[in-house]
Amino acid sequence: MSKSISSSSYEIRKRNPNPKSCALLVIDMQNYFSSMASPILSNLNTTITLCRRASIPVIFTRHSHKSPSDHGMLHEWWSGDLIIDGTVEADLMTSLNRKGDEMVVEKSTYSAFRKTGLEEKLVEMGVDEVIVTGVMTNLCCETTAREAFIRGFRVFFSTDATATSDKDLHEATLKNMAYGFAYLIDSHKLKLALD
């Protein structure tokens, strides 16, 4: 049997976010995902507070479907169990530390960049780094992080403010991120970096 390797084995690159050119992405912290999102809520709210204090803009995403035309492969893959716009499940969690004037990017697939205008908005804001947090680690967070990297953004990926359905999937994403796409960070490292 092969020995399990932790994501720290792949963390050969070290860097801190630059508050002057960074944005925090809070992915899909919605009622639909509350069972997996609730355990990371404290770390995520801490991350949001740290970023606000450092004048790092906070951008939220909300995943939902308005009509069959925007279902894509998700309808087939998840047997039609989709988040429908206008339902309570589609709403952002009320316990999330969100201010009313902070941007919410509407999306209908795993990537926060697909047909959302997010890339253009980040460029307009002078952002060239993103910190990825939220749910699900291995689906929307990972896809968004990979796309950000491919589009030329430096990516920081939270280890303690992301969550998914099980530990193996979470760890697999952290390994992939550290190996090829993102600097891993947690709320404690972020506090040290921004203080």
Short mmCIF file of C-alpha atoms in Angstrom, two decimals:
data_model
loop_
_atom_site.label_atom_id
_atom_site.label_comp_id
_atom_site.label_asym_id
_atom_site.label_seq_id
_atom_site.Cartn_x
_atom_site.Cartn_y
_atom_site.Cartn_z
CA MET A 1 0.00 0.00 0.00
CA SER A 2 1.38 3.43 -0.94
CA LYS A 3 1.97 6.04 1.73
CA SER A 4 -0.45 8.98 1.71
CA ILE A 5 1.23 12.25 0.81
CA SER A 6 -0.13 15.50 2.21
CA SER A 7 -0.57 18.67 0.17
CA SER A 8 2.31 20.27 2.12
CA SER A 9 4.68 17.95 0.20
CA TYR A 10 3.80 19.92 -2.94
CA GLU A 11 4.13 23.36 -1.37
CA ILE A 12 7.57 24.18 -2.73
CA ARG A 13 6.59 27.73 -3.66
CA LYS A 14 5.94 30.34 -0.96
CA ARG A 15 4.46 33.77 -1.38
CA ASN A 16 2.10 36.17 0.37
CA PRO A 17 -0.79 38.02 -1.27
CA ASN A 18 -0.23 41.66 -2.20
CA PRO A 19 -3.13 43.65 -0.71
CA LYS A 20 -2.69 46.38 -3.34
CA SER A 21 -3.50 44.05 -6.24
CA CYS A 22 -5.53 41.24 -4.69
CA ALA A 23 -9.23 40.33 -4.46
CA LEU A 24 -10.95 37.74 -2.28
CA LEU A 25 -13.36 35.42 -4.11
CA VAL A 26 -16.01 33.83 -1.89
CA ILE A 27 -17.47 31.01 -3.96
CA ASP A 28 -21.10 29.84 -3.62
CA MET A 29 -21.65 30.09 0.15
CA GLN A 30 -25.35 29.39 -0.35
CA ASN A 31 -28.05 27.65 1.67
CA TYR A 32 -27.93 24.71 -0.74
CA PHE A 33 -24.39 23.95 0.47
CA SER A 34 -24.94 24.82 4.15
CA SER A 35 -24.13 21.34 5.51
CA MET A 36 -20.59 21.48 4.09
CA ALA A 37 -20.21 25.27 4.30
CA SER A 38 -21.16 25.69 7.98
CA PRO A 39 -17.98 24.04 9.38
CA ILE A 40 -15.75 26.55 7.54
CA LEU A 41 -17.92 29.61 8.20
CA SER A 42 -15.82 30.88 11.12
CA ASN A 43 -12.54 30.63 9.14
CA LEU A 44 -14.18 32.19 6.09
CA ASN A 45 -15.68 35.09 8.03
CA THR A 46 -12.25 35.66 9.61
CA THR A 47 -10.68 35.65 6.13
CA ILE A 48 -13.27 38.17 4.90
CA THR A 49 -12.60 40.46 7.89
CA LEU A 50 -8.81 40.25 7.40
CA CYS A 51 -9.19 41.13 3.72
CA ARG A 52 -11.50 44.07 4.39
CA ARG A 53 -9.05 45.44 6.98
CA ALA A 54 -6.31 45.27 4.34
CA SER A 55 -8.58 47.01 1.77
CA ILE A 56 -8.75 43.85 -0.33
CA PRO A 57 -12.05 43.84 -2.24
CA VAL A 58 -14.40 40.95 -1.43
CA ILE A 59 -16.39 39.43 -4.30
CA PHE A 60 -19.06 36.78 -3.75
CA THR A 61 -20.41 34.32 -6.30
CA ARG A 62 -23.85 32.77 -6.38
CA HIS A 63 -24.54 29.65 -8.44
CA SER A 64 -28.06 29.17 -9.78
CA HIS A 65 -30.05 28.27 -12.87
CA LYS A 66 -32.72 30.49 -14.39
CA SER A 67 -33.87 28.22 -17.23
CA PRO A 68 -33.00 24.94 -19.00
CA SER A 69 -30.90 26.95 -21.45
CA ASP A 70 -28.24 27.51 -18.75
CA HIS A 71 -28.15 23.96 -17.33
CA GLY A 72 -25.40 22.67 -19.61
CA MET A 73 -23.84 19.36 -18.57
CA LEU A 74 -24.65 19.98 -14.91
CA HIS A 75 -28.23 18.76 -15.46
CA GLU A 76 -26.99 15.42 -16.80
CA TRP A 77 -24.14 15.05 -14.32
CA TRP A 78 -26.20 15.79 -11.19
CA SER A 79 -29.42 14.08 -12.42
CA GLY A 80 -31.29 17.37 -12.54
CA ASP A 81 -30.56 18.27 -8.88
CA LEU A 82 -29.77 21.91 -9.61
CA ILE A 83 -29.96 25.15 -7.63
CA ILE A 84 -32.90 27.06 -9.06
CA ASP A 85 -32.79 30.87 -8.98
CA GLY A 86 -35.40 32.42 -6.70
CA THR A 87 -35.40 29.55 -4.18
CA VAL A 88 -34.15 29.74 -0.59
CA GLU A 89 -31.42 27.23 -1.53
CA ALA A 90 -30.01 29.74 -4.03
CA ASP A 91 -29.64 32.52 -1.43
CA LEU A 92 -26.31 33.29 0.20
CA MET A 93 -26.15 32.09 3.80
CA THR A 94 -27.32 34.79 6.22
CA SER A 95 -24.48 33.96 8.65
CA LEU A 96 -21.96 34.89 5.95
CA ASN A 97 -20.07 38.10 6.75
CA ARG A 98 -21.27 40.01 3.68
CA LYS A 99 -21.89 43.73 3.35
CA GLY A 100 -24.79 44.77 1.15
CA ASP A 101 -22.67 46.81 -1.25
CA GLU A 102 -20.20 44.01 -2.01
CA MET A 103 -20.34 42.53 -5.49
CA VAL A 104 -22.16 39.26 -6.15
CA VAL A 105 -21.24 37.51 -9.41
CA GLU A 106 -24.05 35.33 -10.78
CA LYS A 107 -22.90 32.09 -12.39
CA SER A 108 -24.43 28.89 -13.75
CA THR A 109 -21.45 26.56 -14.01
CA TYR A 110 -18.39 25.60 -11.98
CA SER A 111 -16.25 28.53 -13.15
CA ALA A 112 -16.78 32.04 -11.80
CA PHE A 113 -15.20 33.30 -15.04
CA ARG A 114 -17.58 31.69 -17.56
CA LYS A 115 -19.90 34.35 -19.07
CA THR A 116 -19.86 36.44 -15.87
CA GLY A 117 -17.67 39.45 -16.69
CA LEU A 118 -15.53 38.66 -13.63
CA GLU A 119 -12.22 38.79 -15.49
CA GLU A 120 -13.01 42.20 -16.98
CA LYS A 121 -14.12 43.54 -13.58
CA LEU A 122 -10.91 42.32 -11.88
CA VAL A 123 -8.76 43.91 -14.60
CA GLU A 124 -10.73 47.16 -14.27
CA MET A 125 -10.08 47.10 -10.51
CA GLY A 126 -6.33 46.61 -11.05
CA VAL A 127 -6.44 43.10 -9.56
CA ASP A 128 -3.89 40.51 -10.67
CA GLU A 129 -4.13 38.14 -7.67
CA VAL A 130 -7.09 36.26 -6.21
CA ILE A 131 -7.67 34.36 -3.00
CA VAL A 132 -10.16 31.53 -3.54
CA THR A 133 -12.47 30.48 -0.69
CA GLY A 134 -15.89 28.83 -0.41
CA VAL A 135 -17.49 25.65 -1.72
CA MET A 136 -17.08 23.13 -3.21
CA THR A 137 -13.30 22.77 -2.97
CA ASN A 138 -13.02 20.30 -5.86
CA LEU A 139 -15.69 21.73 -8.18
CA CYS A 140 -16.38 25.47 -8.30
CA CYS A 141 -13.39 26.56 -6.20
CA GLU A 142 -10.90 24.40 -8.10
CA THR A 143 -12.32 25.25 -11.53
CA THR A 144 -12.30 28.97 -10.72
CA ALA A 145 -8.72 28.77 -9.42
CA ARG A 146 -7.51 26.90 -12.51
CA GLU A 147 -9.21 29.40 -14.82
CA ALA A 148 -7.78 32.33 -12.88
CA PHE A 149 -4.28 30.87 -13.24
CA ILE A 150 -4.75 30.25 -16.97
CA ARG A 151 -5.99 33.83 -17.42
CA GLY A 152 -2.81 35.17 -15.81
CA PHE A 153 -3.93 35.82 -12.24
CA ARG A 154 -1.73 34.74 -9.33
CA VAL A 155 -3.85 32.39 -7.24
CA PHE A 156 -3.95 31.80 -3.49
CA PHE A 157 -6.16 28.91 -2.41
CA SER A 158 -7.52 28.63 1.12
CA THR A 159 -7.05 25.33 2.91
CA ASP A 160 -9.34 26.14 5.86
CA ALA A 161 -11.98 28.37 4.23
CA THR A 162 -12.89 25.90 1.47
CA ALA A 163 -14.95 22.74 1.88
CA THR A 164 -16.47 19.88 -0.05
CA SER A 165 -18.37 16.64 0.48
CA ASP A 166 -15.45 14.61 1.83
CA LYS A 167 -11.87 14.91 3.05
CA ASP A 168 -10.29 12.89 0.20
CA LEU A 169 -11.72 15.20 -2.46
CA HIS A 170 -10.65 18.28 -0.47
CA GLU A 171 -7.10 16.93 -0.06
CA ALA A 172 -6.87 15.93 -3.72
CA THR A 173 -7.67 19.50 -4.77
CA LEU A 174 -5.15 20.98 -2.34
CA LYS A 175 -2.47 18.70 -3.83
CA ASN A 176 -3.42 19.71 -7.38
CA MET A 177 -3.47 23.39 -6.46
CA ALA A 178 -0.07 23.31 -4.72
CA TYR A 179 1.46 21.26 -7.53
CA GLY A 180 0.40 23.36 -10.48
CA PHE A 181 -1.85 26.34 -9.84
CA ALA A 182 -1.91 28.10 -6.49
CA TYR A 183 -0.14 29.10 -3.32
CA LEU A 184 -1.91 27.46 -0.37
CA ILE A 185 -2.95 29.74 2.46
CA ASP A 186 -5.11 29.50 5.57
CA SER A 187 -6.69 32.15 7.78
CA HIS A 188 -3.74 32.08 10.22
CA LYS A 189 -1.09 32.51 7.47
CA LEU A 190 -3.22 35.24 5.91
CA LYS A 191 -3.38 37.13 9.22
CA LEU A 192 0.42 36.96 9.55
CA ALA A 193 0.86 38.08 5.92
CA LEU A 194 -1.50 41.04 6.21
CA ASP A 195 -0.56 42.31 9.71
#
